[in-house]
Coordinates of C-alpha atoms in Angstrom, one line a residue:
Chain A
M23 CA 0.0 0.0 0.0
A24 CA 2.9 2.3 0.8
S25 CA 4.2 2.3 -2.7
R26 CA 1.1 3.9 -4.1
Y27 CA 1.1 6.9 -1.7
D28 CA 4.8 7.7 -1.3
R29 CA 5.6 9.2 -4.7
A30 CA 4.2 12.6 -4.4
I31 CA 4.6 14.6 -1.2
T32 CA 1.2 16.1 -1.2
V33 CA -0.7 12.8 -1.0
F34 CA -2.0 11.4 2.2
S35 CA -2.3 7.6 2.4
P36 CA -5.7 6.2 3.4
D37 CA -4.5 5.6 6.9
G38 CA -3.3 9.2 7.3
H39 CA 0.5 8.8 6.6
L40 CA 2.6 11.3 4.8
F41 CA 5.1 8.7 3.6
Q42 CA 7.7 11.2 2.2
V43 CA 7.9 12.9 5.6
E44 CA 8.4 9.5 7.3
Y45 CA 11.1 8.6 4.8
A46 CA 12.8 11.9 5.4
Q47 CA 13.1 10.9 9.0
E48 CA 14.9 7.8 7.9
A49 CA 17.4 10.0 6.0
V50 CA 18.1 11.8 9.3
K51 CA 19.1 8.4 10.8
K52 CA 21.9 8.2 8.3
G53 CA 23.6 11.2 9.7
S54 CA 26.1 10.8 12.6
T55 CA 24.9 11.3 16.1
A56 CA 24.4 14.8 17.7
V57 CA 23.5 15.3 21.3
G58 CA 22.3 18.5 23.1
I59 CA 22.2 19.1 26.8
R60 CA 20.6 22.1 28.7
G61 CA 22.4 22.8 32.0
T62 CA 21.6 25.5 34.5
D63 CA 24.1 28.1 33.2
I64 CA 25.4 26.3 30.1
V65 CA 24.1 24.6 26.9
V66 CA 26.2 21.9 25.3
L67 CA 26.2 20.5 21.8
G68 CA 28.3 17.3 21.1
V69 CA 28.5 15.6 17.7
E70 CA 30.2 12.5 16.3
K71 CA 32.6 13.7 13.8
K72 CA 32.5 11.9 10.5
S73 CA 35.9 10.6 9.4
V74 CA 37.5 13.0 6.9
A75 CA 39.1 11.7 3.7
K76 CA 42.9 12.1 3.6
L77 CA 42.9 14.9 1.1
Q78 CA 39.9 16.7 2.5
D79 CA 40.1 19.9 4.4
E80 CA 38.7 19.2 7.8
R81 CA 37.4 22.7 8.3
T82 CA 34.7 22.3 5.6
V83 CA 33.0 19.3 7.3
R84 CA 31.2 21.0 10.2
K85 CA 28.1 19.8 12.0
I86 CA 27.9 22.5 14.6
C87 CA 27.1 26.0 13.2
A88 CA 26.5 29.4 14.8
L89 CA 23.3 31.0 13.7
D90 CA 24.0 34.2 15.7
D91 CA 26.2 35.2 18.5
H92 CA 23.9 33.6 21.1
V93 CA 22.4 30.7 19.1
C94 CA 23.9 27.7 17.5
M95 CA 22.7 24.5 16.0
A96 CA 23.8 21.0 15.2
F97 CA 22.1 18.9 12.6
A98 CA 21.9 15.3 11.4
G99 CA 20.9 14.2 7.9
L100 CA 21.5 15.5 4.4
T101 CA 24.4 18.0 4.3
A102 CA 23.2 20.1 1.5
D103 CA 19.7 20.5 3.0
A104 CA 21.3 21.6 6.2
R105 CA 23.4 24.2 4.4
V106 CA 20.3 25.8 2.9
V107 CA 18.4 25.8 6.1
I108 CA 21.3 27.3 8.0
N109 CA 21.8 30.1 5.5
R110 CA 18.1 31.0 5.6
A111 CA 18.2 31.0 9.4
R112 CA 21.2 33.2 9.5
V113 CA 19.7 35.7 7.2
E114 CA 16.5 35.7 9.3
C115 CA 18.5 36.3 12.5
Q116 CA 20.1 39.5 11.0
S117 CA 16.9 40.7 9.4
Y118 CA 15.1 40.4 12.7
K119 CA 17.8 42.2 14.5
L120 CA 17.7 45.1 12.0
T121 CA 13.9 45.3 12.1
V122 CA 13.2 44.9 15.8
E123 CA 16.6 46.0 17.1
D124 CA 16.8 43.0 19.4
P125 CA 18.5 39.6 18.9
V126 CA 16.2 36.7 18.1
T127 CA 15.0 34.5 20.8
V128 CA 15.9 30.8 20.5
E129 CA 12.2 29.9 20.2
Y130 CA 11.7 32.4 17.4
I131 CA 14.4 31.1 15.2
T132 CA 13.4 27.5 15.9
R133 CA 9.9 28.4 14.9
F134 CA 11.2 30.0 11.7
I135 CA 13.2 26.9 10.8
A136 CA 10.2 24.6 11.7
T137 CA 7.8 26.7 9.5
L138 CA 10.3 26.6 6.7
K139 CA 10.5 22.8 6.9
Q140 CA 6.7 22.4 7.1
K141 CA 6.2 24.5 3.9
Y142 CA 8.2 21.8 2.1
T143 CA 5.8 19.1 3.3
Q144 CA 2.8 20.8 1.8
S145 CA 3.9 22.3 -1.6
N146 CA 3.7 20.0 -4.6
G147 CA 6.9 19.0 -6.3
R148 CA 9.2 19.7 -3.4
R149 CA 10.5 17.1 -1.1
P150 CA 10.9 17.7 2.7
F151 CA 14.3 18.7 4.2
G152 CA 16.1 15.6 5.3
I153 CA 17.5 17.0 8.5
S154 CA 16.7 17.2 12.2
A155 CA 18.3 20.1 14.1
L156 CA 19.2 20.7 17.7
I157 CA 19.1 24.5 18.4
V158 CA 20.6 25.8 21.6
G159 CA 21.2 29.2 23.0
F160 CA 20.4 31.8 25.7
D161 CA 17.7 34.3 25.5
D162 CA 18.0 37.9 26.8
D163 CA 16.3 36.8 30.1
G164 CA 19.3 34.5 30.7
I165 CA 17.4 31.3 30.5
P166 CA 19.2 28.4 28.6
R167 CA 17.1 26.7 25.8
L168 CA 17.3 23.6 23.8
Y169 CA 14.9 22.9 20.9
Q170 CA 14.7 20.0 18.4
T171 CA 13.1 20.2 14.9
D172 CA 12.4 17.3 12.6
P173 CA 11.6 17.0 8.8
S174 CA 7.9 17.3 9.4
G175 CA 8.3 20.8 10.8
T176 CA 7.5 20.1 14.4
Y177 CA 9.6 21.5 17.2
H178 CA 9.8 20.8 20.9
A179 CA 11.8 22.1 23.8
W180 CA 14.0 19.5 25.5
K181 CA 16.2 19.2 28.6
A182 CA 18.5 16.8 26.7
N183 CA 18.1 15.0 23.4
A184 CA 20.0 13.2 20.6
I185 CA 19.4 12.9 16.9
G186 CA 21.0 10.9 14.0
R187 CA 22.4 7.4 14.0
S188 CA 21.9 5.5 17.3
A189 CA 19.9 8.4 18.7
K190 CA 17.7 6.0 20.6
T191 CA 20.7 4.5 22.6
V192 CA 21.9 8.0 23.5
R193 CA 18.5 9.1 24.5
E194 CA 18.1 6.2 26.8
F195 CA 21.5 6.9 28.3
L196 CA 20.4 10.5 28.9
E197 CA 17.1 9.5 30.4
K198 CA 19.0 7.4 32.9
N199 CA 21.8 9.9 33.7
Y200 CA 20.2 13.3 33.3
T201 CA 19.8 14.2 37.0
D202 CA 20.1 17.5 38.9
D203 CA 23.5 16.4 40.1
A204 CA 24.6 15.7 36.5
I205 CA 24.0 19.3 35.5
A206 CA 24.9 20.9 38.8
N207 CA 27.8 22.7 37.2
D208 CA 29.2 23.4 33.8
S209 CA 31.9 20.8 33.7
E210 CA 29.5 18.1 34.8
A211 CA 27.1 19.0 32.0
I212 CA 30.0 18.9 29.5
K213 CA 31.0 15.5 30.9
L214 CA 27.5 14.2 30.5
A215 CA 27.4 15.1 26.8
I216 CA 30.8 13.4 26.2
R217 CA 29.7 10.3 28.1
A218 CA 26.5 10.1 26.1
L219 CA 28.4 10.3 22.8
L220 CA 31.0 7.7 24.0
E221 CA 28.2 5.2 24.2
V222 CA 27.9 5.1 20.4
V223 CA 31.0 6.7 18.9
Q224 CA 33.3 4.2 17.4
S225 CA 36.8 5.4 18.2
G226 CA 36.5 7.4 21.4
G227 CA 37.5 11.0 21.9
K228 CA 39.1 11.5 18.5
N229 CA 35.7 11.5 16.7
I230 CA 33.9 13.9 19.0
E231 CA 33.3 17.6 18.5
L232 CA 32.0 19.8 21.2
A233 CA 30.6 23.3 21.5
I234 CA 29.3 25.2 24.5
I235 CA 27.5 28.5 25.1
R236 CA 27.7 30.1 28.5
R237 CA 25.3 32.9 29.6
N238 CA 26.4 36.2 28.1
Q239 CA 29.2 34.6 26.2
S240 CA 29.5 33.6 22.6
L241 CA 29.9 30.1 21.2
K242 CA 33.1 28.2 22.2
M243 CA 34.3 25.2 20.2
F244 CA 36.4 22.8 22.1
S245 CA 39.8 21.8 20.6
A246 CA 40.8 18.2 20.2
R247 CA 43.2 18.5 23.1
E248 CA 40.5 19.8 25.4
I249 CA 38.2 17.0 24.4
E250 CA 40.9 14.4 25.0
L251 CA 41.5 15.8 28.5
Q252 CA 37.8 15.5 29.3
V253 CA 37.7 11.9 27.9
T254 CA 40.7 10.9 30.1
E255 CA 39.0 12.4 33.2
I256 CA 35.8 10.5 32.4
E257 CA 37.7 7.2 32.0
K258 CA 39.5 7.8 35.3
E259 CA 36.2 8.4 37.0
K260 CA 34.8 5.3 35.5
E261 CA 37.7 3.2 36.8
E262 CA 37.4 4.6 40.2
A263 CA 33.7 3.9 40.3
E264 CA 34.3 0.3 39.2
K265 CA 37.0 -0.1 41.9
K266 CA 34.6 1.0 44.5
K267 CA 32.0 -1.4 43.2
S268 CA 34.3 -4.4 43.3
K269 CA 35.4 -3.3 46.9
K270 CA 31.8 -3.3 48.0
T271 CA 31.1 -6.8 46.6
T272 CA 34.3 -8.4 48.2
Chain B
M30 CA -34.3 2.7 -25.0
R31 CA -31.2 4.7 -24.3
R32 CA -28.2 3.0 -22.9
A33 CA -26.9 4.9 -20.0
G34 CA -24.4 4.3 -17.3
A35 CA -20.6 4.0 -17.2
P36 CA -19.2 1.3 -19.3
L37 CA -17.4 -1.4 -17.3
S38 CA -13.9 -2.3 -18.3
G39 CA -14.0 -5.2 -20.7
R40 CA -11.6 -7.2 -22.7
D41 CA -13.1 -10.6 -23.2
G42 CA -11.4 -13.2 -25.2
G43 CA -9.9 -12.1 -28.4
G44 CA -12.5 -9.7 -29.5
D45 CA -12.7 -6.2 -28.3
T46 CA -16.2 -5.6 -27.0
M47 CA -17.1 -3.4 -24.2
A48 CA -19.7 -4.3 -21.5
A49 CA -22.2 -1.6 -20.7
A50 CA -24.7 -1.4 -17.9
T51 CA -28.2 -0.3 -19.0
F52 CA -30.6 1.8 -17.0
F53 CA -32.2 -1.2 -15.5
G54 CA -28.8 -2.7 -14.4
E55 CA -28.5 -5.5 -16.9
V56 CA -25.1 -5.9 -18.5
V57 CA -25.1 -6.0 -22.3
K58 CA -22.2 -6.4 -24.7
A59 CA -21.8 -3.3 -26.7
P60 CA -20.0 -3.9 -30.0
C61 CA -16.8 -2.0 -30.3
R62 CA -16.1 -0.1 -33.5
A63 CA -12.4 -0.7 -33.2
G64 CA -13.1 -4.0 -34.9
T65 CA -11.2 -7.2 -34.8
E66 CA -8.2 -6.3 -36.9
D67 CA -6.0 -6.2 -33.8
Q68 CA -6.5 -9.9 -33.2
E69 CA -4.8 -10.9 -36.5
E70 CA -1.8 -8.6 -35.9
E71 CA -1.2 -10.0 -32.4
E72 CA -1.1 -13.5 -33.7
E73 CA 1.5 -12.7 -36.3
G74 CA 3.6 -11.0 -33.6
R75 CA 3.4 -14.2 -31.5
R76 CA 4.9 -16.5 -34.1
E77 CA 8.6 -17.0 -33.5
T78 CA 11.1 -16.7 -36.2
A79 CA 14.3 -18.6 -36.4
E80 CA 16.1 -15.3 -35.4
D81 CA 14.1 -15.1 -32.2
R82 CA 15.1 -18.7 -31.4
E83 CA 18.8 -18.0 -32.0
V84 CA 18.7 -14.9 -29.7
R85 CA 17.0 -16.9 -27.1
R86 CA 19.6 -19.6 -27.3
Q87 CA 22.4 -17.1 -27.0
L88 CA 20.9 -15.5 -24.0
A89 CA 20.5 -18.9 -22.3
R90 CA 24.1 -19.6 -22.9
K91 CA 25.2 -16.3 -21.4
R92 CA 23.0 -16.9 -18.4
E93 CA 24.6 -20.2 -17.5
V94 CA 26.4 -20.1 -14.2
R95 CA 29.9 -21.5 -14.6
L96 CA 32.4 -22.1 -11.8
F97 CA 35.9 -21.1 -12.3
R98 CA 39.1 -20.6 -10.4
R99 CA 40.1 -17.0 -10.0
Q100 CA 43.9 -17.4 -10.0
T101 CA 44.1 -19.6 -13.1
K102 CA 40.9 -18.3 -14.7
T103 CA 40.0 -21.8 -15.8
S104 CA 36.6 -23.2 -15.3
L105 CA 35.8 -26.0 -13.0
E106 CA 34.3 -29.0 -14.9
V107 CA 33.2 -31.0 -11.9
S108 CA 30.5 -29.8 -9.5
L109 CA 32.0 -28.2 -6.4
L110 CA 30.1 -30.3 -4.0
E111 CA 31.3 -33.5 -5.6
K112 CA 34.9 -32.4 -5.5
Y113 CA 34.7 -31.0 -2.0
P114 CA 31.7 -32.6 -0.3
C115 CA 31.0 -30.9 3.0
S116 CA 29.3 -31.3 6.3
K117 CA 28.9 -27.7 7.2
F118 CA 28.0 -25.2 4.5
I119 CA 28.0 -21.6 5.6
I120 CA 26.7 -18.9 3.3
A121 CA 27.0 -15.1 4.0
I122 CA 24.9 -12.8 1.8
G123 CA 25.4 -9.1 1.8
N124 CA 28.4 -7.0 3.0
N125 CA 27.7 -7.0 6.7
A126 CA 27.2 -10.8 6.8
V127 CA 30.4 -11.3 4.7
A128 CA 32.4 -9.0 7.0
F129 CA 31.2 -11.0 10.0
L130 CA 32.3 -14.3 8.4
S131 CA 35.6 -12.9 7.2
S132 CA 36.7 -11.4 10.5
F133 CA 35.3 -14.0 12.9
V134 CA 35.3 -17.3 11.2
M135 CA 37.8 -17.1 8.3
N136 CA 40.5 -15.6 10.4
S137 CA 40.8 -18.7 12.6
G138 CA 42.4 -21.4 10.5
V139 CA 43.5 -21.4 6.9
W140 CA 40.7 -21.1 4.3
E141 CA 41.5 -22.0 0.7
E142 CA 39.6 -20.6 -2.1
V143 CA 38.2 -23.4 -4.2
G144 CA 36.1 -21.7 -6.8
C145 CA 34.1 -18.8 -7.8
A146 CA 30.8 -18.2 -9.6
K147 CA 29.5 -15.2 -11.4
L148 CA 26.0 -14.5 -12.6
W149 CA 25.0 -12.7 -15.7
N150 CA 21.6 -11.5 -16.9
E151 CA 20.3 -8.9 -19.2
W152 CA 20.6 -6.1 -16.7
C153 CA 24.3 -6.5 -16.3
R154 CA 26.4 -3.9 -18.0
T155 CA 29.4 -6.0 -19.0
T156 CA 29.8 -9.5 -20.2
D157 CA 33.2 -10.1 -18.7
K158 CA 33.1 -13.6 -17.3
T159 CA 36.3 -13.8 -15.3
H160 CA 36.9 -10.4 -13.8
L161 CA 35.0 -9.7 -10.6
S162 CA 34.1 -6.2 -9.7
P163 CA 32.4 -5.2 -6.4
A164 CA 29.4 -3.9 -8.2
E165 CA 28.4 -7.3 -9.6
A166 CA 26.8 -10.4 -8.1
F167 CA 29.3 -13.2 -7.5
C168 CA 30.1 -15.8 -5.0
V169 CA 33.4 -17.2 -3.8
F170 CA 33.7 -20.6 -2.2
Y171 CA 36.3 -21.4 0.4
H172 CA 37.1 -24.6 2.3
L173 CA 39.0 -25.1 5.5
K174 CA 42.4 -26.6 4.8
S175 CA 43.1 -28.0 8.3
S176 CA 39.7 -29.7 8.6
P177 CA 38.5 -30.9 5.3
S178 CA 35.4 -32.3 6.9
V179 CA 34.1 -28.8 7.0
F180 CA 33.2 -28.7 3.3
G181 CA 33.7 -32.5 3.4
S182 CA 31.5 -35.6 3.5
C183 CA 28.6 -36.8 1.3
A184 CA 26.6 -34.0 -0.2
R185 CA 23.0 -34.0 1.0
K186 CA 23.7 -36.4 3.8
N187 CA 24.9 -35.1 7.2
M188 CA 25.2 -31.6 5.7
Q189 CA 24.1 -28.6 7.7
V190 CA 23.6 -25.2 6.1
T191 CA 23.9 -21.9 7.9
L192 CA 22.9 -18.7 6.1
L193 CA 23.7 -15.2 7.2
T194 CA 22.1 -12.1 5.7
C195 CA 20.8 -8.6 6.5
R196 CA 17.7 -6.8 5.7
H197 CA 16.6 -3.2 6.4
V198 CA 14.5 -2.8 9.6
T199 CA 11.8 -1.0 7.7
D200 CA 10.9 -4.3 6.1
Y201 CA 10.1 -5.8 9.5
K202 CA 6.4 -6.0 10.1
T203 CA 5.2 -6.2 13.7
S204 CA 2.2 -5.3 15.7
E205 CA 4.4 -3.7 18.4
S206 CA 5.3 0.0 18.2
I207 CA 8.2 0.6 15.9
S208 CA 9.9 2.8 18.5
S209 CA 10.3 -0.2 20.8
L210 CA 12.4 -2.0 18.3
H211 CA 16.1 -2.0 19.1
S212 CA 17.8 -2.4 15.8
P213 CA 20.0 -4.2 14.8
F214 CA 18.4 -7.4 16.0
L215 CA 18.7 -11.0 14.9
K216 CA 15.9 -13.4 13.8
A217 CA 16.1 -17.0 12.8
L218 CA 14.2 -19.2 10.3
K219 CA 15.0 -22.9 10.1
T220 CA 13.9 -25.9 8.1
Q221 CA 12.0 -28.8 9.5
N222 CA 15.1 -31.1 9.8
F223 CA 17.1 -28.5 11.8
K224 CA 16.9 -29.9 15.4
E225 CA 19.1 -27.5 17.3
P226 CA 17.6 -24.6 19.1
P227 CA 18.5 -21.4 17.2
C228 CA 20.6 -18.7 18.9
C229 CA 17.9 -16.0 18.7
S230 CA 14.1 -15.8 18.5
L231 CA 12.4 -17.1 15.4
L232 CA 11.1 -14.8 12.6
E233 CA 7.4 -14.1 13.2
Q234 CA 4.6 -14.0 10.7
P235 CA 3.9 -12.1 8.4
N236 CA 7.6 -11.4 7.7
I237 CA 9.0 -13.3 4.8
V238 CA 12.5 -13.9 3.5
H239 CA 13.5 -12.7 0.0
D240 CA 16.0 -13.6 -2.8
L241 CA 18.9 -16.0 -2.4
P242 CA 18.4 -16.9 1.2
A243 CA 14.8 -17.8 0.5
A244 CA 15.9 -19.9 -2.5
V245 CA 18.5 -21.8 -0.4
L246 CA 16.1 -22.4 2.5
S247 CA 13.4 -23.7 0.2
Y248 CA 15.8 -26.0 -1.5
C249 CA 17.0 -27.3 1.9
Q250 CA 13.4 -27.8 3.1
V251 CA 12.5 -29.8 0.0
W252 CA 15.6 -32.0 0.1
K253 CA 15.3 -32.4 3.9
I254 CA 18.7 -30.7 4.6
P255 CA 18.9 -29.1 8.1
A256 CA 19.4 -25.4 7.5
V257 CA 19.1 -22.2 9.5
L258 CA 19.0 -18.6 8.3
Y259 CA 20.1 -15.9 10.7
L260 CA 18.6 -12.6 9.5
C261 CA 19.8 -9.4 10.9
Y262 CA 17.4 -6.4 10.7
T263 CA 19.4 -3.2 10.7
D264 CA 19.0 0.4 9.8
M265 CA 22.4 0.6 8.2
M266 CA 22.6 -1.4 5.1
K267 CA 26.2 -0.3 4.3
L268 CA 29.1 -1.9 6.2
D269 CA 28.7 -1.0 9.8
L270 CA 30.4 -2.2 13.0
I271 CA 27.2 -2.4 15.1
T272 CA 25.4 -4.4 12.5
V273 CA 28.2 -6.9 12.1
E274 CA 28.5 -7.3 15.9
A275 CA 24.8 -8.1 16.0
F276 CA 25.7 -11.5 14.5
K277 CA 27.9 -12.4 17.5
P278 CA 25.3 -14.6 19.3
I279 CA 25.8 -17.1 16.4
L280 CA 29.3 -17.7 17.5
S281 CA 28.0 -19.9 20.3
S282 CA 25.9 -22.1 18.0
R283 CA 27.1 -25.6 17.2
S284 CA 27.6 -24.9 13.5
L285 CA 30.2 -22.2 14.1
K286 CA 31.7 -23.6 17.3
G287 CA 35.2 -24.8 16.8
L288 CA 35.6 -22.5 13.8
V289 CA 36.0 -19.4 15.8
K290 CA 39.2 -19.1 17.9
N291 CA 40.3 -15.6 18.6
I292 CA 37.5 -13.2 19.3
P293 CA 39.5 -10.0 20.3
Q294 CA 41.7 -10.4 17.3
S295 CA 38.7 -10.8 15.1
T296 CA 37.2 -7.6 16.4
D297 CA 40.4 -5.8 15.5
I298 CA 40.4 -7.3 12.0
L299 CA 36.8 -6.2 11.6
K300 CA 37.6 -2.6 12.6
K301 CA 40.4 -2.6 10.0
L302 CA 38.1 -4.0 7.4
L303 CA 35.6 -1.2 8.1
T304 CA 38.1 1.6 7.8
T305 CA 39.6 0.3 4.5
N306 CA 36.1 -0.2 3.0
E307 CA 34.6 3.0 4.1
I308 CA 33.2 4.8 1.1
Q309 CA 33.7 8.5 1.4
S310 CA 30.2 9.9 1.0
N311 CA 29.4 13.4 1.9
I312 CA 25.7 13.3 1.4
Y313 CA 24.9 12.6 5.0
T314 CA 26.5 14.4 7.9

């Protein structure tokens, strides 16, 4: 039945599915994992870096992009679609600032991106965007925000979420480990993001990219060295926890 | 009396007449003005000429599956199973299943290549019979040098077949919610003569097996050969570490026991295989 209703985007199937939108969500699962965490004074975005070909310039393969000084996003899915969405979002951020003389709120720009994606699920001849995005930032009121959008054009606020390949595993890890203690301070929130990614990333810290935004500060990308330091700390803590466990049992 | 109502679709027999419903609901045959000339033309087209027969013969010859040795490029005259009769026949179909076999099974012991088969049909782009390119369908047969009883004893007696393959998880039909599925996961399907308990749960209805694994299983069922298919449902059809590792429960089964020796080394070999075979694709990030 699916094959008769999945060719044209504007056709509903008899049981109410928009198959092209659901297939677009499969395309998202082909992108590498991205995780977002909302702390009390910090928002963290971590992504699994795709391995770069030998002759490829690493700087051009970026999954985390700034939309404005106080908002940034990570995506999973079709690279080219992401580029188009990011460009439109960046233009909208500046246009809003020029018109209203205030920077965009995270919710506004998320709504803009979601509306854009929804338009492509309703016009004929155009396929949906094959990306999901995690948008983080601080509003003027100083409250940290994390939103997620998907190809159907819906958006929701989250405390922590993951998108892309193995997103389910990471989300389950976050559901277990996102506690008030875990986000008590900035470094704990960063460690939580890295630990969540280490669950699914294939070669450890080398393949992780991390970005944070602190209140009233702009986006900071972690260098490979800084990530390695965090990973070694996490591994040390794990070892100590295991030693304690084995002491308790003996 | 006027004939009203929508004409029903109608091609009956050779003639072209349309059926029409009258005002009172009776179905009458309305003669079609297109006539019956089409009938004669069709019959002529159906008659085969000698040329058609020759083309058909050539196609059949091209489609024949021949076994050959890759190194010497000579074809094998004798059927493989007669030359190397076997008690355990393991087939891996698809890149993830093949990667699993190559890293976990074929790295323990010395496996010698005994033959290779390549398929051709009208959709193939080349007719090169001996050169194997990764884009084409082909099959390489190996046998274990140190223990010739694997791939060694009477064919069809005491032979056990194990099949490994992958399928995309969107093909899996279940009444449970899709979000509760943890892919990749393993399902098994076995023939009646396979008495061992399988290493994972059996494939539920209405799911079916397709293509080559289905053909092999059907053959084994008909000829009463014990066979089991391990089907991995995954959301990554290209070569992927997590999918290949989903086959690991099979290592404890009787068919593969004794063939697998060094598991940590196999995992390293698998990782190396993945990095060398990674196709650089920038479509998805």
